[in-house]
mmCIF file with all atom_site columns, C-alpha atoms in Angstrom:
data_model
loop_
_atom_site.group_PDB
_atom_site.id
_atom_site.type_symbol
_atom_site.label_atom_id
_atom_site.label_alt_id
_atom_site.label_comp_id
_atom_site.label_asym_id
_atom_site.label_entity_id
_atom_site.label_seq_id
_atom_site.pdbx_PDB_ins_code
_atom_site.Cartn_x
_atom_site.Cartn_y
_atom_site.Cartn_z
_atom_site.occupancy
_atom_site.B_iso_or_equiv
_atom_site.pdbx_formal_charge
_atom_site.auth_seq_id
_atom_site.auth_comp_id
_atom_site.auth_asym_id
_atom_site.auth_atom_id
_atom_site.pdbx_PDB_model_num
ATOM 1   C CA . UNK H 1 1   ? 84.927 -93.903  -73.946 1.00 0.00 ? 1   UNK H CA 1
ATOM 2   C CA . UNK H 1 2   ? 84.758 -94.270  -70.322 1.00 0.00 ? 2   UNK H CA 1
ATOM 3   C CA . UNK H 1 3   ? 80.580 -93.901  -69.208 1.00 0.00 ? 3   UNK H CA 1
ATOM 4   C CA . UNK H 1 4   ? 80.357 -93.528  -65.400 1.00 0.00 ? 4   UNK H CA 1
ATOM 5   C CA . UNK H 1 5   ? 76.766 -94.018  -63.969 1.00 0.00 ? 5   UNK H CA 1
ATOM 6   C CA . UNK H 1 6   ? 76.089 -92.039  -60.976 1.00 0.00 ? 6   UNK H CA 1
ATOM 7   C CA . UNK H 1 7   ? 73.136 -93.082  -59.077 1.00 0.00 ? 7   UNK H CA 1
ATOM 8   C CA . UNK H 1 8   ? 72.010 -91.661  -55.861 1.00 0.00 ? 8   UNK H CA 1
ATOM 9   C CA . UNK H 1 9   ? 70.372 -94.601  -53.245 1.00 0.00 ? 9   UNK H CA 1
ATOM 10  C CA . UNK H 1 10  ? 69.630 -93.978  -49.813 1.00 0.00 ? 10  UNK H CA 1
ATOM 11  C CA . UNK H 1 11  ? 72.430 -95.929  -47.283 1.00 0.00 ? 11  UNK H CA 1
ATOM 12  C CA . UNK H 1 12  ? 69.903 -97.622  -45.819 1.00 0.00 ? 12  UNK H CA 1
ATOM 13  C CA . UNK H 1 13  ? 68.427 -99.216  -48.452 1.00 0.00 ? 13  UNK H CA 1
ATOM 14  C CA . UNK H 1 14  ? 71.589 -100.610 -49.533 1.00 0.00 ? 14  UNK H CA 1
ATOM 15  C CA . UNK H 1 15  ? 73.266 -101.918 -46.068 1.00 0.00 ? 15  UNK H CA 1
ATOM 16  C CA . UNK H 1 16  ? 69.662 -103.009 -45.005 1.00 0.00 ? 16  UNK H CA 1
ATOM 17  C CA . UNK H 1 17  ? 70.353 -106.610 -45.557 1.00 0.00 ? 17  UNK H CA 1
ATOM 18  C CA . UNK H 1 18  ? 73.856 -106.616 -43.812 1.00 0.00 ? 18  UNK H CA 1
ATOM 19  C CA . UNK H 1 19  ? 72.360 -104.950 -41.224 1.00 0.00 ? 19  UNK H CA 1
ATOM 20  C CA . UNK H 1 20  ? 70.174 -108.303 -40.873 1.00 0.00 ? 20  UNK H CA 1
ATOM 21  C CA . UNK H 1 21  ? 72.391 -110.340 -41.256 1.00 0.00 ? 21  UNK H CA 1
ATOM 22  C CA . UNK H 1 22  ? 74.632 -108.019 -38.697 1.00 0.00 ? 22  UNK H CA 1
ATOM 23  C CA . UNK H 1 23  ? 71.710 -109.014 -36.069 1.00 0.00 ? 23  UNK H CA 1
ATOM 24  C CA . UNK H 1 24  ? 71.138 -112.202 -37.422 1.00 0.00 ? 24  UNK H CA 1
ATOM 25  C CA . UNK H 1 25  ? 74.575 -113.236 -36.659 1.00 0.00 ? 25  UNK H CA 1
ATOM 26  C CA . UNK H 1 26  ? 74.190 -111.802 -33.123 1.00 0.00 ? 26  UNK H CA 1
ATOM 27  C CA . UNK H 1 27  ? 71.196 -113.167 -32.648 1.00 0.00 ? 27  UNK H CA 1
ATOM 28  C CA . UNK H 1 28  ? 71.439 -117.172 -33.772 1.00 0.00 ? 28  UNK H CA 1
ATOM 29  C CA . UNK H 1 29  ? 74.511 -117.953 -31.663 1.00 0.00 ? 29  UNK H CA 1
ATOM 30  C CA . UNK H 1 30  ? 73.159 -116.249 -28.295 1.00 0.00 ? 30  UNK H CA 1
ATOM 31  C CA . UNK H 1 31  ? 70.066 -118.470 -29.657 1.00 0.00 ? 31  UNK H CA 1
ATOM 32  C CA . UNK H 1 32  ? 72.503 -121.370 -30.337 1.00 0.00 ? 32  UNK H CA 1
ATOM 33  C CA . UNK H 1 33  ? 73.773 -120.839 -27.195 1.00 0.00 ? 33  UNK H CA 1
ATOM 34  C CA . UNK H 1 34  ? 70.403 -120.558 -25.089 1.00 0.00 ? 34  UNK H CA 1
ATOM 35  C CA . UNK H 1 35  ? 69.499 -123.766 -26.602 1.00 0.00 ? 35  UNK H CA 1
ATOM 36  C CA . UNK H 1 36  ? 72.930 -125.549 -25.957 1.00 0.00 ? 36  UNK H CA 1
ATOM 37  C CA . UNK H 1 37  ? 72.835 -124.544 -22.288 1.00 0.00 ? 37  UNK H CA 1
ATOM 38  C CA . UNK H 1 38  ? 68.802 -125.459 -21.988 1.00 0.00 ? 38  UNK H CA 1
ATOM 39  C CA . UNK H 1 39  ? 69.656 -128.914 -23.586 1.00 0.00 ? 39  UNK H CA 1
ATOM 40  C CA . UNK H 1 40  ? 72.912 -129.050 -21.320 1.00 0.00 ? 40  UNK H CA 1
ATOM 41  C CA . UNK H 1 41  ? 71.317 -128.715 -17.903 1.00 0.00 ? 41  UNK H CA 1
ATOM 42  C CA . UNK H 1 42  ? 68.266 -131.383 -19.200 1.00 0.00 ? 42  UNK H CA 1
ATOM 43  C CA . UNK H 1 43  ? 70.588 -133.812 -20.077 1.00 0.00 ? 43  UNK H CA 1
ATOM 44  C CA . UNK H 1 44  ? 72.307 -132.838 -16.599 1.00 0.00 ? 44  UNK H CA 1
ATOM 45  C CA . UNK H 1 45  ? 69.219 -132.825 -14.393 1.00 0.00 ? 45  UNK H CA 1
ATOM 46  C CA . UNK H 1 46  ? 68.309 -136.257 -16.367 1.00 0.00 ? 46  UNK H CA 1
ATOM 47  C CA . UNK H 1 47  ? 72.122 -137.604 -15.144 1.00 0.00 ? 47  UNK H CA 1
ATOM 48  C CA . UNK H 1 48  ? 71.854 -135.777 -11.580 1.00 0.00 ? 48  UNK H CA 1
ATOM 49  C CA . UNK H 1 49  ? 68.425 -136.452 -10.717 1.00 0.00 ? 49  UNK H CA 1
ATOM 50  C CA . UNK H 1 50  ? 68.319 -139.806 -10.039 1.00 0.00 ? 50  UNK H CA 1
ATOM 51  C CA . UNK H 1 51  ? 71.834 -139.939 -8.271  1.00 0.00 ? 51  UNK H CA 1
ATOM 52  C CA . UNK H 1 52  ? 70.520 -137.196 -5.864  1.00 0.00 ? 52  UNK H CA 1
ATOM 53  C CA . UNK H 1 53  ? 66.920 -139.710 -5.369  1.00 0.00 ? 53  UNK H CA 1
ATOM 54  C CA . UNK H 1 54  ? 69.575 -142.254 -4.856  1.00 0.00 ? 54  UNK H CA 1
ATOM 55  C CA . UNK H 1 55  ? 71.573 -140.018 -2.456  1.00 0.00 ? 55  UNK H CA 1
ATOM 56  C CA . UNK H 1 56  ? 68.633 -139.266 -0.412  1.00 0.00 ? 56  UNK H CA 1
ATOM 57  C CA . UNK H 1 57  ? 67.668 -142.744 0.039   1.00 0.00 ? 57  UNK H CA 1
ATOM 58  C CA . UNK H 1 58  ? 70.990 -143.677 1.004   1.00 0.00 ? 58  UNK H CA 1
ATOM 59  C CA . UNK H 1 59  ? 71.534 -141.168 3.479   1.00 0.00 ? 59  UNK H CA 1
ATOM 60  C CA . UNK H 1 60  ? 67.725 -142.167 5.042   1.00 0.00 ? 60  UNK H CA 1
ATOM 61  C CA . UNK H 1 61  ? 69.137 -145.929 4.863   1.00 0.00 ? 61  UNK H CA 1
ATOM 62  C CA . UNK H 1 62  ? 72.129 -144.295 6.785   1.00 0.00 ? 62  UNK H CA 1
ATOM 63  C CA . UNK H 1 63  ? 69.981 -143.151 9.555   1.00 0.00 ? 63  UNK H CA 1
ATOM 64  C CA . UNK H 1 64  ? 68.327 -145.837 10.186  1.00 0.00 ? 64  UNK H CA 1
ATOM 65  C CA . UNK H 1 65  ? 65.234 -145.471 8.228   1.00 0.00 ? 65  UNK H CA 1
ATOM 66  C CA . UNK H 1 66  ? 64.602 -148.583 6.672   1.00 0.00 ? 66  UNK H CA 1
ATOM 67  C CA . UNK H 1 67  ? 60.819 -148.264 5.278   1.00 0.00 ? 67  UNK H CA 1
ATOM 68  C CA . UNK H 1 68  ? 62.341 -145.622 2.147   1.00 0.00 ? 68  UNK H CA 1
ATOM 69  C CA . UNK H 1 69  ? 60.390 -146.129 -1.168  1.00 0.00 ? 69  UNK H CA 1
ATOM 70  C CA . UNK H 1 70  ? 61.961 -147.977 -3.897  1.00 0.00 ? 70  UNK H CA 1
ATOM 71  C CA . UNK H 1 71  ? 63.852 -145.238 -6.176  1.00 0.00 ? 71  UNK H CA 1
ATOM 72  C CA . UNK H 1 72  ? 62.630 -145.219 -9.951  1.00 0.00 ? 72  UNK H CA 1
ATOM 73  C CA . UNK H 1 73  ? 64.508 -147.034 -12.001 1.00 0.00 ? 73  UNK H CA 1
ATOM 74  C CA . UNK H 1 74  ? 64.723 -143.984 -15.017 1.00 0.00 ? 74  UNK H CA 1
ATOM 75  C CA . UNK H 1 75  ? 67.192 -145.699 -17.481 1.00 0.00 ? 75  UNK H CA 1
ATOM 76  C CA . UNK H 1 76  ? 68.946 -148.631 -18.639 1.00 0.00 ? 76  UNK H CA 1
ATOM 77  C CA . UNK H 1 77  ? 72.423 -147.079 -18.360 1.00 0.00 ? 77  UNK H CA 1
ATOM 78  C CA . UNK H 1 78  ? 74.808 -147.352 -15.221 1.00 0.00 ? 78  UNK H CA 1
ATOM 79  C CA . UNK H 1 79  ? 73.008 -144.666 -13.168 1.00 0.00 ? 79  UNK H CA 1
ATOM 80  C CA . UNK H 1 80  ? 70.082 -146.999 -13.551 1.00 0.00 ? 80  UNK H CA 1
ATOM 81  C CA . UNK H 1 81  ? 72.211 -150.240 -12.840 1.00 0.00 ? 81  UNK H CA 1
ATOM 82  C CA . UNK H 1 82  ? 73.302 -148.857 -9.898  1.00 0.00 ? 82  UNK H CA 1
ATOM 83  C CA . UNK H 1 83  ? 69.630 -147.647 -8.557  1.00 0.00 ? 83  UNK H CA 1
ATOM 84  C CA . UNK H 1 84  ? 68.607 -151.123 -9.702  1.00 0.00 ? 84  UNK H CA 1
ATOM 85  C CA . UNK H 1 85  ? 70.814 -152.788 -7.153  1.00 0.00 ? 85  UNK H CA 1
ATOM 86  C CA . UNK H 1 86  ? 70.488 -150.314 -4.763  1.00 0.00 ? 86  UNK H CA 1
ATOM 87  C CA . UNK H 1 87  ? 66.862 -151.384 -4.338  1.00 0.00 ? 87  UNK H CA 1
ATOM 88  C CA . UNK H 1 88  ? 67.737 -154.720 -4.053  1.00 0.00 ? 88  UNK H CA 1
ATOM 89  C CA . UNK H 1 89  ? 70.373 -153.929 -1.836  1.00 0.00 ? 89  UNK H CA 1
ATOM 90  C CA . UNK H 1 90  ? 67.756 -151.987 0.474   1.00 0.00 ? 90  UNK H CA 1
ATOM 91  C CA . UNK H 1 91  ? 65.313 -155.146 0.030   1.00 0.00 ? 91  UNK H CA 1
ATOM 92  C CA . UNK H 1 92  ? 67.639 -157.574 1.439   1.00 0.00 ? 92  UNK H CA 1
ATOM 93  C CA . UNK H 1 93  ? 69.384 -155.414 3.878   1.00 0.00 ? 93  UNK H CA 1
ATOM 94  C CA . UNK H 1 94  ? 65.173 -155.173 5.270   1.00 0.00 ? 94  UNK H CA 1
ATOM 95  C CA . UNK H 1 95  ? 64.747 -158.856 4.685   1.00 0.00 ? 95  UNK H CA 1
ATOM 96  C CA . UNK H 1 96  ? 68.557 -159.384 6.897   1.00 0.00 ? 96  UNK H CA 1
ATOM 97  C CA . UNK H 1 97  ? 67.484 -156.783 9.731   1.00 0.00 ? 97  UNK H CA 1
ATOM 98  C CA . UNK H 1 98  ? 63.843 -158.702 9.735   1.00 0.00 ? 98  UNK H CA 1
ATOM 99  C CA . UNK H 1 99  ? 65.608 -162.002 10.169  1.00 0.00 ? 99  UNK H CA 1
ATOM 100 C CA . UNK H 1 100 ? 67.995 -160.490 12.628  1.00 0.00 ? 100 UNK H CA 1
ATOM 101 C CA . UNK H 1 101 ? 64.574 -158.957 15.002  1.00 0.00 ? 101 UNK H CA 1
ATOM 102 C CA . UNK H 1 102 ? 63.159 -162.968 14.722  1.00 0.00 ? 102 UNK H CA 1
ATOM 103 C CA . UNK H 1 103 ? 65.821 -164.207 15.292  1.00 0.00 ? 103 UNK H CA 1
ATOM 104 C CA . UNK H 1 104 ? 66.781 -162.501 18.578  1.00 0.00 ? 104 UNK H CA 1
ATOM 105 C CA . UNK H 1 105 ? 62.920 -162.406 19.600  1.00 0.00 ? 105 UNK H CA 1
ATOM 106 C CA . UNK H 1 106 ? 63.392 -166.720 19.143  1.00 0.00 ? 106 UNK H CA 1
ATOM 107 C CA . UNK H 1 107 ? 66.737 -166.330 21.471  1.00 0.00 ? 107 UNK H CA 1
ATOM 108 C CA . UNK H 1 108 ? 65.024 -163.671 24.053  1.00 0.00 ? 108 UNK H CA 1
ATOM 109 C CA . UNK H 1 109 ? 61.898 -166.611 24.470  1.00 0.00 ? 109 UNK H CA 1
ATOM 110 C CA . UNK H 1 110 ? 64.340 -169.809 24.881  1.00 0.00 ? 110 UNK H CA 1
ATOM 111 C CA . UNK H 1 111 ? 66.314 -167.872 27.338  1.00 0.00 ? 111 UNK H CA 1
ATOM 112 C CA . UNK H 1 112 ? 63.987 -167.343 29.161  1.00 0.00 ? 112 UNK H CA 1
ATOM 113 C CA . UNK H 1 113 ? 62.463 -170.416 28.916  1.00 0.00 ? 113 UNK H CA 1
ATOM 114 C CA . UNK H 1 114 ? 65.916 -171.834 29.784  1.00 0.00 ? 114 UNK H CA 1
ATOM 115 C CA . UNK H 1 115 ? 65.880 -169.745 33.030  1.00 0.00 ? 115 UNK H CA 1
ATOM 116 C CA . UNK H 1 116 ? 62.696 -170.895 33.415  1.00 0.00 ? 116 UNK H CA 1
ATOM 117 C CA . UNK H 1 117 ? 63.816 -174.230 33.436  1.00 0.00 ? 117 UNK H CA 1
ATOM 118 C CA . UNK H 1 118 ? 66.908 -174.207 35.730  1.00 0.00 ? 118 UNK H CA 1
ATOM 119 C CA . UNK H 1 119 ? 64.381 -172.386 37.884  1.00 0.00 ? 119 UNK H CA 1
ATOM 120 C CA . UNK H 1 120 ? 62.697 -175.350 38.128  1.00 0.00 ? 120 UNK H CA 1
ATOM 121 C CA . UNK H 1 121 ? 65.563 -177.593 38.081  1.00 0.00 ? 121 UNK H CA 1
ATOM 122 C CA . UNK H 1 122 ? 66.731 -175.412 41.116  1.00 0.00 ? 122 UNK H CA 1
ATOM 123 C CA . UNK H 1 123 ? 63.821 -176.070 43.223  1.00 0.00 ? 123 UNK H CA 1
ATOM 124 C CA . UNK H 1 124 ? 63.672 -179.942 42.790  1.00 0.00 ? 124 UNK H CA 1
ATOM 125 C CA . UNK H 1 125 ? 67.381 -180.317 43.972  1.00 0.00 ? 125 UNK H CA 1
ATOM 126 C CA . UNK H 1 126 ? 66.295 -178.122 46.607  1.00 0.00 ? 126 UNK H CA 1
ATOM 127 C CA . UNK H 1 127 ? 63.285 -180.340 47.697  1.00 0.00 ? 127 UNK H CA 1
ATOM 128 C CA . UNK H 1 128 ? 65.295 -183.791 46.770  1.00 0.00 ? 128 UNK H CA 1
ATOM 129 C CA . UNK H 1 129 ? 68.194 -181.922 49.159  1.00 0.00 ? 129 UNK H CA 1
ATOM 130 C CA . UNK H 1 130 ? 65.084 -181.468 51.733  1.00 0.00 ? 130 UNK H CA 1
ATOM 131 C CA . UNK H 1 131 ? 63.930 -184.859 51.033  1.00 0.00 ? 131 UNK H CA 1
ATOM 132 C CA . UNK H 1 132 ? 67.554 -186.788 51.663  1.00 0.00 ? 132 UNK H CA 1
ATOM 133 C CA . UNK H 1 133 ? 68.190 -184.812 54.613  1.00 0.00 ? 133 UNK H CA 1
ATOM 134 C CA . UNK H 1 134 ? 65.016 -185.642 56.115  1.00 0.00 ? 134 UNK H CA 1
ATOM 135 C CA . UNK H 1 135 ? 65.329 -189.610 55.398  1.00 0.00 ? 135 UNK H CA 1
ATOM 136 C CA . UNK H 1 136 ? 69.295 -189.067 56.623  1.00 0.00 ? 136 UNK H CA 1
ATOM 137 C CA . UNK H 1 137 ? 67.463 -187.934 59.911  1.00 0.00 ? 137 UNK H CA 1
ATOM 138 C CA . UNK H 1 138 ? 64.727 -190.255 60.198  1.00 0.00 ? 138 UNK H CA 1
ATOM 139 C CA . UNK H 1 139 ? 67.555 -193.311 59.389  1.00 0.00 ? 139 UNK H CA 1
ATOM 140 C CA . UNK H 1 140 ? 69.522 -191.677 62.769  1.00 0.00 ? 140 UNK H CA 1
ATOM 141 C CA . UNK H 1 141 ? 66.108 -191.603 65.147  1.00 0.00 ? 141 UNK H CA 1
ATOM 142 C CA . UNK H 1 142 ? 65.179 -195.431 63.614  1.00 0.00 ? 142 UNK H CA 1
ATOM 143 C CA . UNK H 1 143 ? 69.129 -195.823 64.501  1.00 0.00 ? 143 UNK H CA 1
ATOM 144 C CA . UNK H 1 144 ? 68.738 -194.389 68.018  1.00 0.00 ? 144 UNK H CA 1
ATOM 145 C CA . UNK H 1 145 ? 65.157 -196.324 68.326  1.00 0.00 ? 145 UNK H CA 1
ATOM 146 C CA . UNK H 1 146 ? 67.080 -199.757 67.385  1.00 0.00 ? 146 UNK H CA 1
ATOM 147 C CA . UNK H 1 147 ? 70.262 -198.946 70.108  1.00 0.00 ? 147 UNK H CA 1
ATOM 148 C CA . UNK H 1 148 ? 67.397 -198.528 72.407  1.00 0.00 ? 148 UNK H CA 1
ATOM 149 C CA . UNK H 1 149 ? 65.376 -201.593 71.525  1.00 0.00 ? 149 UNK H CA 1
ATOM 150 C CA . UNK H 1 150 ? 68.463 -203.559 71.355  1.00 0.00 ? 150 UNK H CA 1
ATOM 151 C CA . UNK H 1 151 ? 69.661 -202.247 75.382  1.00 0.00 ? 151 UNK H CA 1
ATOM 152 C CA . UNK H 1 152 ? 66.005 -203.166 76.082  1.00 0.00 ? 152 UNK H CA 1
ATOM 153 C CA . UNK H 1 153 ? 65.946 -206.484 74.830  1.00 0.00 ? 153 UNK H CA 1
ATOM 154 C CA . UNK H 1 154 ? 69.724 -207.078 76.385  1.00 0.00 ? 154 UNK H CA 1
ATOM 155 C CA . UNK H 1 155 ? 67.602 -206.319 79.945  1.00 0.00 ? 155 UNK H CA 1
ATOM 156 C CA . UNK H 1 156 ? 65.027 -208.163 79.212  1.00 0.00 ? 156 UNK H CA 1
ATOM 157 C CA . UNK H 1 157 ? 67.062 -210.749 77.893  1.00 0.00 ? 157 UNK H CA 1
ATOM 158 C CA . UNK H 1 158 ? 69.427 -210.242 81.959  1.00 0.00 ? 158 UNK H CA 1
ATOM 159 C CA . UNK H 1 159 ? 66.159 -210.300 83.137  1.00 0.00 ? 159 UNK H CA 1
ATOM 160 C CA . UNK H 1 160 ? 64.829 -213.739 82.041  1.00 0.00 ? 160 UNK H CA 1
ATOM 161 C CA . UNK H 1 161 ? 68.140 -215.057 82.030  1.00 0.00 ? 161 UNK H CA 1
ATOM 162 C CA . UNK H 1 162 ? 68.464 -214.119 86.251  1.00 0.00 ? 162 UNK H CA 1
ATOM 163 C CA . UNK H 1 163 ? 64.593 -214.898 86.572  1.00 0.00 ? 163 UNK H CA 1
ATOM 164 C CA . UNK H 1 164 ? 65.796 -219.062 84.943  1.00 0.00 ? 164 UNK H CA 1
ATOM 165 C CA . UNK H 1 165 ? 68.646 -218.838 87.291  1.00 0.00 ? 165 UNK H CA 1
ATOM 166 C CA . UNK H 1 166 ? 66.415 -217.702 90.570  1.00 0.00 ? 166 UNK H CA 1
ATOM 167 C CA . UNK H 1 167 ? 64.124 -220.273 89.302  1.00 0.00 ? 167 UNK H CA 1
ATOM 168 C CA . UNK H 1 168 ? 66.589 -222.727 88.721  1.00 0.00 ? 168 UNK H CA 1
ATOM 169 C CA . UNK H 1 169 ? 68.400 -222.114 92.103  1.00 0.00 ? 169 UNK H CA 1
ATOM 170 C CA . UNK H 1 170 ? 64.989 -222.253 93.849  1.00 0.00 ? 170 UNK H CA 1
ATOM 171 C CA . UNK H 1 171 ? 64.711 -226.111 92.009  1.00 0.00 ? 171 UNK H CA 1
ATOM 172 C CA . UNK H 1 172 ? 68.012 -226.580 93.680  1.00 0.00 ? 172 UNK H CA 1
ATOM 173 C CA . UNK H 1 173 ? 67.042 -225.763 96.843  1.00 0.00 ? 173 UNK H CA 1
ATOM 174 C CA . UNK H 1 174 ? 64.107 -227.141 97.266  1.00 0.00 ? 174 UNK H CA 1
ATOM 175 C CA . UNK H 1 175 ? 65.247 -230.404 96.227  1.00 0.00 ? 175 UNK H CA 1
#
C-alpha cells in the first residue's frame, strides 16, 4: 500500500534559505567586485603615482626650474629605477648648469681683464709712438743745429783763413 503524507508548511519557511542564498549570491560578487575594483585602483594609484611625481618634476625641469625636490624613491621595481636615475639625472644636470654659470663667470672676468690689458697695451704704443716721434723731431732740430754749426764754422773757418792771408800779405808788404 501506497501511504502519502500530506503536510501543510508555510512557503516561506521552506524557500527561506534559497532566498539567502538568492541574496547571498547577489550580494558576494557585487562585494567581490567592490573589492576587486578598490584593490585595482590601489595597485593603480601605487603604479601611477609616482610616474605622475615624476611627470611633474620633469615638466618643472622642462621649464627651467632647476631647484625641484628629489622624487621618493617608492619601490624597487622599474618605476622606481627610473625615479632613481631621474634624480641623479636632475643632480648632475644642476651640478653641469653650475659648472656651466662658473665657468662663463671665469670667461666674463679674463675678458675683461684681457680688454683690460690691450687697453693698456694700446696706450703704451701710443706714448712709445709719442715718444719716437718726438726723438725723430728732436734728431731733425740737432740735424738743422749741426748744418748750422757746420756753415758757421766754414765762416769762421773763411774768416781766419782771409784774416792769415791779410796778415800774411801785410808780412809781404811790409817786408
Amino acid at each position: 500500500s501506497i501511504w502519502i503524507l500530506g503536510m501543510a508548511v508555510h512557503y516561506d519557511y521552506i524557500f527561506a534559505p534559497i532566498h539567502k542564498l538568492r541574496i547571498m549570491y547577489a550580494v558576494l560578487p557585487l562585494v567581490g567586485l567592490a573589492l576587486v575594483m578598490v584593490l585595482c585602483q590601489g595597485m593603480a594609484q601605487r603604479i601611477t603615482g609616482p610616474i605622475i611625481s615624476l611627470e611633474k618634476s620633469a615638466a618643472s625641469l622642462a621649464e627651467g626650474v632647476l631647484m625641484v625636490p628629489d622624487v621618493p624613491v617608492e619601490s624597487d621595481d622599474e618605476v622606481g629605477s627610473m625615479t632613481s636615475a631621474f634624480n641623479r639625472m636632475k643632480k648632475h644636470l644642476h651640478e653641469l648648469i653650475s659648472h656651466m654659470a662658473n665657468t662663463s663667470a671665469q670667461l666674463s672676468a679674463a675678458s675683461e681683464e684681457l680688454a683690460a690689458i690691450a687697453h693698456q697695451s694700446a696706450r703704451a704704443s701710443v706714448n712709445v709712438a709719442e715718444s719716437v716721434e718726438e726723438v725723430a723731431l728732436d734728431m731733425e732740430q740737432q740735424l738743422k743745429d749741426i748744418d748750422r754749426i757746420k756753415c758757421n764754422v766754414d765762416e769762421v773757418f773763411i774768416d781766419i783763413a782771409d784774416m792769415a792771408k791779410q796778415v800774411e800779405n801785410s808780412y809781404v808788404t811790409e817786408d
